[in-house]
Amino acid sequence: MRRPIRMPAPQSPQPITHYENFPVASWLCPAQLRAPIAAIYHFARTADDIADEGDATPEQRLHTLQAYRQDLVATSAAANSGATAHEAPPVSTQWPQVFGPLGVALRTHHLPTQLLHDLLDAFEQDTRKSAQAQGYATHAELLDYCRRSANPVGRLLLHLYGVTDDLALQRSDAICSALQLINFWQDLSVDIPRGRYYLPQEDCTRFGVSQADILAQRQTQSATNLIASCVATARASMQFGSELVHQIPGRAGWELRLVVQGGLRILDRIEALRYATLNQRPTLRWWDFPVMLWRAVWM
């Protein structure tokens, strides 16, 4: 195990520059929560990039993710030790820009670290499945992946907002799983060539879509019907969760409205393409944002 060194933890996470379908730690977010939210985002985004970007082998990706997890363990232990940031707690030597701000968030807000480990579990699973060209047998299995790849982020945010009731957690999970599913159906043309298969086999069988069609990215009528069904399921999940916007106080609730509307707008874009995302990747344009804002006002 690499030995962390002692250095001051940076107080401000890096700015968010990666393309997203929704706002992250924007000006709508309460000022005192922007830093911990950005820290959580950068932790998840960096791990996702380790698992997904570049030309590393699966073994190298898993090795790097293991080192990343060790830094999470070390940072969490330092945060729980009672030491203050001024006492220079140990942080990562390889990812100080991630674990410095995350350590401050853990120390200040007592974030549940198991949710962060769940995210890493999901990224490791993605790496292994891609290496073996494996998909998901059932929709339930895919949702279990979403439980670890997406739902922890929503629960971490609810923790920061002080919202902990069961219905809020269910609605948060519905929104986060929907966002993950929407990302899958948006990115089919990108993920399939990279060996990532998220269309459940049981659904492919039900709609008469063969594995050969998926691998060849043939937009048959059966494939179109399958993707349309997947989009409808994601939309229903988002609509169930959308009532959470009324439970989140102040400006944070408005940011969540835009998150929900961003996901729904991507579904609109998929529908406008007649569900032909095996060959095209829809994205949001500047003119989508006034539509999202108008819809957010009337939620």
Short mmCIF file of C-alpha atoms in Angstrom, two decimals, residues 6-284:
data_model
loop_
_atom_site.label_atom_id
_atom_site.label_comp_id
_atom_site.label_asym_id
_atom_site.label_seq_id
_atom_site.Cartn_x
_atom_site.Cartn_y
_atom_site.Cartn_z
CA ARG A 6 1.21 15.04 4.99
CA MET A 7 0.25 18.20 3.19
CA PRO A 8 -2.45 20.85 3.60
CA ALA A 9 -5.81 19.89 2.17
CA PRO A 10 -7.00 22.27 -0.53
CA GLN A 11 -10.19 24.03 0.53
CA SER A 12 -11.64 24.61 -2.93
CA PRO A 13 -12.33 21.77 -5.38
CA GLN A 14 -11.46 22.26 -9.02
CA PRO A 15 -14.07 23.88 -11.25
CA ILE A 16 -16.47 21.52 -13.01
CA THR A 17 -15.65 21.47 -16.72
CA HIS A 18 -16.82 18.00 -17.84
CA TYR A 19 -19.95 17.92 -20.02
CA GLU A 20 -23.03 17.00 -17.99
CA ASN A 21 -26.74 16.95 -18.80
CA PHE A 22 -27.55 18.84 -15.61
CA PRO A 23 -26.08 21.54 -13.32
CA VAL A 24 -23.55 20.51 -10.65
CA ALA A 25 -22.83 22.79 -7.67
CA SER A 26 -24.12 25.77 -9.65
CA TRP A 27 -24.93 29.22 -8.24
CA LEU A 28 -28.36 27.84 -7.34
CA CYS A 29 -26.72 25.55 -4.80
CA PRO A 30 -26.40 26.99 -1.26
CA ALA A 31 -22.99 28.64 -1.02
CA GLN A 32 -21.92 26.64 2.04
CA LEU A 33 -22.61 23.36 0.21
CA ARG A 34 -20.92 24.08 -3.12
CA ALA A 35 -17.51 22.90 -1.93
CA PRO A 36 -18.65 19.52 -0.52
CA ILE A 37 -20.91 18.89 -3.51
CA ALA A 38 -18.06 19.67 -5.91
CA ALA A 39 -15.78 17.41 -3.85
CA ILE A 40 -18.24 14.51 -4.16
CA TYR A 41 -18.61 15.17 -7.89
CA HIS A 42 -14.85 15.20 -8.51
CA PHE A 43 -14.40 12.00 -6.49
CA ALA A 44 -17.01 10.21 -8.62
CA ARG A 45 -15.93 11.77 -11.93
CA THR A 46 -12.25 10.93 -11.41
CA ALA A 47 -13.05 7.32 -10.53
CA ASP A 48 -15.33 7.08 -13.56
CA ASP A 49 -12.55 8.40 -15.79
CA ILE A 50 -10.11 5.85 -14.35
CA ALA A 51 -12.54 3.09 -15.27
CA ASP A 52 -13.52 4.52 -18.65
CA GLU A 53 -11.02 6.90 -20.25
CA GLY A 54 -7.67 6.41 -21.96
CA ASP A 55 -6.07 3.23 -23.25
CA ALA A 56 -5.18 1.43 -20.00
CA THR A 57 -5.78 -2.32 -19.79
CA PRO A 58 -8.55 -3.64 -17.53
CA GLU A 59 -5.90 -4.90 -15.11
CA GLN A 60 -4.31 -1.46 -14.96
CA ARG A 61 -7.68 0.17 -14.41
CA LEU A 62 -8.54 -2.18 -11.56
CA HIS A 63 -5.11 -1.64 -10.01
CA THR A 64 -5.56 2.14 -10.18
CA LEU A 65 -9.07 1.92 -8.75
CA GLN A 66 -7.69 -0.13 -5.87
CA ALA A 67 -5.09 2.57 -5.18
CA TYR A 68 -7.89 5.15 -5.37
CA ARG A 69 -9.90 3.16 -2.81
CA GLN A 70 -6.89 3.00 -0.50
CA ASP A 71 -6.65 6.78 -0.64
CA LEU A 72 -10.35 6.96 0.24
CA VAL A 73 -9.75 4.71 3.26
CA ALA A 74 -6.78 6.83 4.37
CA THR A 75 -8.68 10.08 3.87
CA SER A 76 -11.70 8.77 5.76
CA ALA A 77 -9.51 7.59 8.64
CA ALA A 78 -7.85 11.00 8.83
CA ALA A 79 -11.23 12.75 8.81
CA ASN A 80 -12.46 10.54 11.65
CA SER A 81 -9.31 11.06 13.71
CA GLY A 82 -10.44 14.43 15.00
CA ALA A 83 -7.56 16.29 13.37
CA THR A 84 -8.37 19.62 11.74
CA ALA A 85 -7.41 20.65 8.22
CA HIS A 86 -4.78 22.99 9.68
CA GLU A 87 -3.09 19.99 11.27
CA ALA A 88 -2.28 18.73 7.77
CA PRO A 89 -4.05 15.36 7.63
CA PRO A 90 -2.67 12.72 5.25
CA VAL A 91 -4.02 12.98 1.75
CA SER A 92 -3.41 11.28 -1.57
CA THR A 93 -0.10 11.80 -3.33
CA GLN A 94 -1.60 10.92 -6.73
CA TRP A 95 -4.98 12.68 -6.47
CA PRO A 96 -4.56 15.50 -3.93
CA GLN A 97 -7.00 17.67 -5.91
CA VAL A 98 -9.67 15.02 -5.21
CA PHE A 99 -8.94 13.80 -1.71
CA GLY A 100 -7.94 17.13 -0.20
CA PRO A 101 -11.39 18.69 -0.70
CA LEU A 102 -13.09 15.35 -0.02
CA GLY A 103 -11.29 15.09 3.32
CA VAL A 104 -12.60 18.53 4.27
CA ALA A 105 -16.13 17.46 3.30
CA LEU A 106 -15.84 14.21 5.28
CA ARG A 107 -14.54 16.04 8.31
CA THR A 108 -17.03 18.89 8.18
CA HIS A 109 -20.19 17.10 7.10
CA HIS A 110 -19.60 13.52 8.32
CA LEU A 111 -20.44 12.00 4.95
CA PRO A 112 -21.31 8.27 5.03
CA THR A 113 -18.24 6.75 3.40
CA GLN A 114 -19.94 3.46 2.50
CA LEU A 115 -21.78 5.36 -0.24
CA LEU A 116 -18.41 6.41 -1.70
CA HIS A 117 -17.22 2.79 -1.59
CA ASP A 118 -20.43 1.76 -3.39
CA LEU A 119 -19.47 4.08 -6.24
CA LEU A 120 -16.05 2.43 -6.52
CA ASP A 121 -17.70 -1.02 -6.48
CA ALA A 122 -19.76 0.03 -9.50
CA PHE A 123 -16.76 1.35 -11.42
CA GLU A 124 -14.85 -1.87 -10.77
CA GLN A 125 -17.85 -3.88 -11.96
CA ASP A 126 -18.00 -1.81 -15.14
CA THR A 127 -14.34 -2.49 -15.80
CA ARG A 128 -14.70 -6.24 -15.29
CA LYS A 129 -17.83 -6.52 -17.42
CA SER A 130 -16.27 -4.54 -20.25
CA ALA A 131 -13.16 -6.72 -20.16
CA GLN A 132 -15.32 -9.82 -20.49
CA ALA A 133 -17.82 -8.26 -22.94
CA GLN A 134 -20.61 -9.03 -20.49
CA GLY A 135 -23.96 -7.30 -20.30
CA TYR A 136 -26.87 -7.49 -17.88
CA ALA A 137 -29.27 -10.41 -17.85
CA THR A 138 -32.26 -8.58 -16.36
CA HIS A 139 -33.55 -5.09 -15.70
CA ALA A 140 -33.36 -5.86 -11.97
CA GLU A 141 -29.64 -6.59 -12.33
CA LEU A 142 -29.16 -3.30 -14.16
CA LEU A 143 -31.02 -1.42 -11.40
CA ASP A 144 -28.75 -3.05 -8.82
CA TYR A 145 -25.83 -1.55 -10.71
CA CYS A 146 -27.58 1.85 -10.63
CA ARG A 147 -28.03 1.40 -6.87
CA ARG A 148 -24.25 1.59 -6.55
CA SER A 149 -23.26 3.72 -9.56
CA ALA A 150 -25.79 6.55 -9.21
CA ASN A 151 -28.01 6.37 -6.13
CA PRO A 152 -25.16 7.05 -3.65
CA VAL A 153 -24.69 10.55 -5.10
CA GLY A 154 -28.30 11.49 -4.41
CA ARG A 155 -28.16 10.08 -0.90
CA LEU A 156 -24.96 12.01 -0.20
CA LEU A 157 -26.66 15.21 -1.31
CA LEU A 158 -29.70 14.49 0.86
CA HIS A 159 -27.29 14.00 3.77
CA LEU A 160 -25.87 17.47 3.12
CA TYR A 161 -29.36 18.95 2.89
CA GLY A 162 -30.44 17.26 6.14
CA VAL A 163 -33.28 15.36 4.42
CA THR A 164 -33.38 11.77 5.64
CA ASP A 165 -36.96 10.41 5.54
CA ASP A 166 -37.61 7.16 3.70
CA LEU A 167 -39.85 8.63 0.99
CA ALA A 168 -37.22 11.23 0.15
CA LEU A 169 -34.61 8.49 -0.16
CA GLN A 170 -36.89 6.47 -2.45
CA ARG A 171 -37.53 9.50 -4.64
CA SER A 172 -33.82 10.34 -4.73
CA ASP A 173 -33.00 6.78 -5.78
CA ALA A 174 -35.64 7.00 -8.52
CA ILE A 175 -34.15 10.23 -9.88
CA CYS A 176 -30.57 8.97 -9.75
CA SER A 177 -31.38 5.60 -11.31
CA ALA A 178 -33.34 7.40 -14.02
CA LEU A 179 -30.39 9.71 -14.73
CA GLN A 180 -28.11 6.68 -15.03
CA LEU A 181 -30.53 4.88 -17.35
CA ILE A 182 -30.98 8.01 -19.44
CA ASN A 183 -27.21 8.23 -19.80
CA PHE A 184 -27.12 4.61 -20.97
CA TRP A 185 -29.82 5.10 -23.63
CA GLN A 186 -28.21 8.38 -24.72
CA ASP A 187 -24.76 6.79 -25.06
CA LEU A 188 -25.53 3.48 -26.82
CA SER A 189 -23.60 4.55 -29.93
CA VAL A 190 -20.56 5.30 -27.77
CA ASP A 191 -20.73 2.49 -25.23
CA ILE A 192 -21.27 -0.49 -27.54
CA PRO A 193 -18.00 0.00 -29.49
CA ARG A 194 -16.23 0.22 -26.13
CA GLY A 195 -17.62 -3.13 -25.00
CA ARG A 196 -20.25 -1.77 -22.61
CA TYR A 197 -23.65 -3.37 -22.97
CA TYR A 198 -26.51 -2.05 -20.85
CA LEU A 199 -29.60 -3.20 -22.75
CA PRO A 200 -30.82 -6.11 -20.55
CA GLN A 201 -30.82 -9.47 -22.26
CA GLU A 202 -34.36 -10.27 -21.09
CA ASP A 203 -35.63 -7.10 -22.77
CA CYS A 204 -33.68 -7.83 -25.94
CA THR A 205 -35.28 -11.28 -26.05
CA ARG A 206 -38.74 -9.86 -25.40
CA PHE A 207 -38.42 -7.43 -28.31
CA GLY A 208 -36.65 -9.88 -30.63
CA VAL A 209 -33.34 -8.01 -30.74
CA SER A 210 -30.36 -10.30 -31.28
CA GLN A 211 -26.89 -9.83 -29.84
CA ALA A 212 -25.62 -9.63 -33.42
CA ASP A 213 -27.91 -6.65 -34.05
CA ILE A 214 -26.61 -4.91 -30.94
CA LEU A 215 -22.96 -5.53 -31.79
CA ALA A 216 -23.51 -4.32 -35.36
CA GLN A 217 -25.52 -1.35 -34.05
CA ARG A 218 -28.34 -2.11 -36.47
CA GLN A 219 -31.27 0.21 -35.81
CA THR A 220 -33.97 -2.30 -36.68
CA GLN A 221 -37.61 -1.69 -35.85
CA SER A 222 -37.27 -4.20 -33.01
CA ALA A 223 -34.29 -2.29 -31.64
CA THR A 224 -36.24 0.96 -31.90
CA ASN A 225 -39.14 -0.57 -29.98
CA LEU A 226 -36.73 -1.84 -27.33
CA ILE A 227 -35.09 1.57 -26.82
CA ALA A 228 -38.52 3.24 -26.74
CA SER A 229 -39.52 0.89 -23.91
CA CYS A 230 -36.30 1.65 -22.03
CA VAL A 231 -36.91 5.38 -22.42
CA ALA A 232 -40.47 5.02 -21.10
CA THR A 233 -39.19 3.16 -18.02
CA ALA A 234 -36.60 5.85 -17.32
CA ARG A 235 -39.20 8.59 -17.74
CA ALA A 236 -41.59 6.89 -15.31
CA SER A 237 -38.81 6.59 -12.74
CA MET A 238 -37.91 10.27 -13.13
CA GLN A 239 -41.53 11.35 -12.84
CA PHE A 240 -41.96 9.36 -9.62
CA GLY A 241 -38.86 10.91 -8.12
CA SER A 242 -39.64 14.45 -9.28
CA GLU A 243 -41.81 15.17 -6.25
CA LEU A 244 -38.57 15.32 -4.26
CA VAL A 245 -38.03 18.87 -5.54
CA HIS A 246 -40.70 20.01 -3.07
CA GLN A 247 -38.84 18.44 -0.14
CA ILE A 248 -35.48 20.09 -0.81
CA PRO A 249 -35.28 23.53 0.77
CA GLY A 250 -34.48 26.81 -0.94
CA ARG A 251 -32.23 27.19 -3.97
CA ALA A 252 -31.08 23.56 -3.75
CA GLY A 253 -34.61 22.52 -4.65
CA TRP A 254 -34.42 24.72 -7.74
CA GLU A 255 -31.17 23.13 -8.81
CA LEU A 256 -32.82 19.72 -8.44
CA ARG A 257 -35.66 20.91 -10.65
CA LEU A 258 -33.13 21.63 -13.39
CA VAL A 259 -31.46 18.25 -12.84
CA VAL A 260 -34.81 16.52 -13.32
CA GLN A 261 -35.68 18.62 -16.34
CA GLY A 262 -32.23 18.01 -17.85
CA GLY A 263 -32.82 14.27 -17.72
CA LEU A 264 -36.32 14.59 -19.14
CA ARG A 265 -35.07 16.85 -21.92
CA ILE A 266 -32.51 14.24 -22.99
CA LEU A 267 -35.39 11.76 -23.22
CA ASP A 268 -37.19 14.26 -25.43
CA ARG A 269 -34.09 14.41 -27.63
CA ILE A 270 -33.97 10.61 -27.86
CA GLU A 271 -37.63 10.54 -28.86
CA ALA A 272 -37.01 13.27 -31.47
CA LEU A 273 -34.39 10.98 -33.02
CA ARG A 274 -37.04 8.24 -33.15
CA TYR A 275 -34.97 6.34 -30.59
CA ALA A 276 -32.12 5.83 -33.08
CA THR A 277 -29.39 6.09 -30.44
CA LEU A 278 -27.59 2.98 -31.63
CA ASN A 279 -26.01 5.31 -34.19
CA GLN A 280 -26.50 8.83 -32.82
CA ARG A 281 -25.82 10.51 -29.47
CA PRO A 282 -28.22 13.33 -28.62
CA THR A 283 -26.98 16.22 -26.46
CA LEU A 284 -28.52 19.36 -25.03
#
